[in-house]
Amino acid sequence: MSFDLSGRRIWVAGDRGMVGSALVRRLAQDGHDVLAAPRGTLDLTRQAEVEAWVAANRPDVVVIAAARVGGIAANAARPVDFLHDNLLIEANIMAAAAATGVAKLLFLGSSCIYPRLAAQPMAEEALLTGPLEPTNQWYAIAKIAGIKLAEAYRQQHGLDFISAMPTNLYGPGDNYDLESSHVIPALIRKAVAARDAGDAAMTVWGSGTPLREFMHVDDLADALVFLLEHYSAAEHINVGTGQEVTIADVARLIGEVVGFAGDLVFDTSRPDGTPRKLMDSSRLLGLGWRPRIGLREGLADAYRAFQAHDGVRLG
Ligand code: GFB
């Protein structure tokens, strides 16, 4: 299938976030303009505001890149925000998009939708086959509801709503707040601080043994454009690199990238989360898409963005 984005009115909800801004950059490379609500003018958790904005701006294509997101500690600290706000954001946007009759909608989930102990690598069929990882179950339940809601709109109203499940992401525009961020921005910031202070060691949460699959957000943005153009099916589709690394190894690599040669100290009072989270992205690869940015190169770019304060949020 081929869907032409040229001349479409494209709305990237969440265009100021790490994923949304990367997608806007990628769409601009192909010459596409995107609609954007001026900062502070649209609260996506308010149904009436979302309906009014969509009715006034009449997008043809909608990407739901807006979400309450955060790392392992933020998920544990703010379960209501992660469940309630994400349910409202996705439900409001899909309802408004359906009411105005968009040609295509792409919903974004996360690899944490899969069961904690799912067989690895995790294929799309692993959804709802077992219990979730407790540290991010609130976010996962909201994202599973979003996948099912998109599927329901396809089934009941015949709309071209699709869902993509990215693996763990990092890159320019990330959140670097040490308590609420994901692991890569936290460790870049900690490694830079330890290097500058001449510290002998830096602290890494948990045991260092969990495995994660990381993707640079520019690769994700490229995959999302590919999916808008080439994917139309009820089933969600995984977006990963197929490469996994332990937290200890990614911490060492970050040390190398930023020039911190000290030791790692593992703080096991902090949670590990799910032991392993590798996605099976063979469905996407089978359609012909490939990631391009290796982990070392991607980390160097994230460090560059951090140093340049390029979209960096320090909390
Ligand atoms: O990236 P992260 O917070 O999220 O943590 P998850 C990944 C791993 O890195 C965990 C360890 O084992 C952490 O204990 N880690 C080590 C650290 N040092 C640090 C640190 O300084 N900060 C952080 N944050 N982690 C998230 C979910 O799970 O993944 C979200 O909570 C979402 O809902 C996201 O799905 C993609 O990979 O464990």
mmCIF file of N, CA and C in Angstrom, residues 3-10 30-33 58-61:
data_model
loop_
_atom_site.group_PDB
_atom_site.id
_atom_site.type_symbol
_atom_site.label_atom_id
_atom_site.label_comp_id
_atom_site.label_asym_id
_atom_site.label_seq_id
_atom_site.Cartn_x
_atom_site.Cartn_y
_atom_site.Cartn_z
ATOM 1 N N PHE A 3 0.561 5.500 0.567
ATOM 2 C CA PHE A 3 -0.258 6.645 0.952
ATOM 3 C C PHE A 3 0.595 7.883 0.719
ATOM 4 N N ASP A 4 0.106 8.808 -0.091
ATOM 5 C CA ASP A 4 0.901 9.982 -0.465
ATOM 6 C C ASP A 4 0.668 11.116 0.540
ATOM 7 N N LEU A 5 1.756 11.552 1.172
ATOM 8 C CA LEU A 5 1.647 12.631 2.163
ATOM 9 C C LEU A 5 1.664 14.025 1.538
ATOM 10 N N SER A 6 1.995 14.091 0.230
ATOM 11 C CA SER A 6 2.128 15.425 -0.384
ATOM 12 C C SER A 6 0.822 16.196 -0.333
ATOM 13 N N GLY A 7 0.944 17.452 0.043
ATOM 14 C CA GLY A 7 -0.217 18.342 0.059
ATOM 15 C C GLY A 7 -1.182 18.076 1.196
ATOM 16 N N ARG A 8 -0.860 17.132 2.074
ATOM 17 C CA ARG A 8 -1.761 16.818 3.199
ATOM 18 C C ARG A 8 -1.569 17.809 4.331
ATOM 19 N N ARG A 9 -2.631 18.016 5.070
ATOM 20 C CA ARG A 9 -2.544 18.817 6.297
ATOM 21 C C ARG A 9 -2.209 17.846 7.430
ATOM 22 N N ILE A 10 -0.952 17.898 7.878
ATOM 23 C CA ILE A 10 -0.460 16.917 8.853
ATOM 24 C C ILE A 10 -0.392 17.565 10.233
ATOM 25 N N ASP A 30 11.183 16.138 3.679
ATOM 26 C CA ASP A 30 10.430 15.746 2.479
ATOM 27 C C ASP A 30 9.569 16.896 1.971
ATOM 28 N N GLY A 31 9.737 18.068 2.577
ATOM 29 C CA GLY A 31 9.001 19.238 2.104
ATOM 30 C C GLY A 31 7.587 19.352 2.639
ATOM 31 N N HIS A 32 7.262 18.561 3.685
ATOM 32 C CA HIS A 32 5.902 18.635 4.236
ATOM 33 C C HIS A 32 5.832 19.667 5.356
ATOM 34 N N ASP A 33 4.795 20.487 5.309
ATOM 35 C CA ASP A 33 4.525 21.414 6.415
ATOM 36 C C ASP A 33 3.658 20.696 7.428
ATOM 37 N N ARG A 58 -8.732 21.191 10.645
ATOM 38 C CA ARG A 58 -9.048 20.115 9.702
ATOM 39 C C ARG A 58 -7.834 19.382 9.145
ATOM 40 N N PRO A 59 -7.073 18.708 10.021
ATOM 41 C CA PRO A 59 -5.951 17.909 9.516
ATOM 42 C C PRO A 59 -6.447 16.712 8.694
ATOM 43 N N ASP A 60 -5.637 16.289 7.703
ATOM 44 C CA ASP A 60 -5.939 15.041 6.953
ATOM 45 C C ASP A 60 -5.203 13.864 7.568
ATOM 46 N N VAL A 61 -4.064 14.181 8.200
ATOM 47 C CA VAL A 61 -3.211 13.141 8.779
ATOM 48 C C VAL A 61 -2.887 13.571 10.213
#
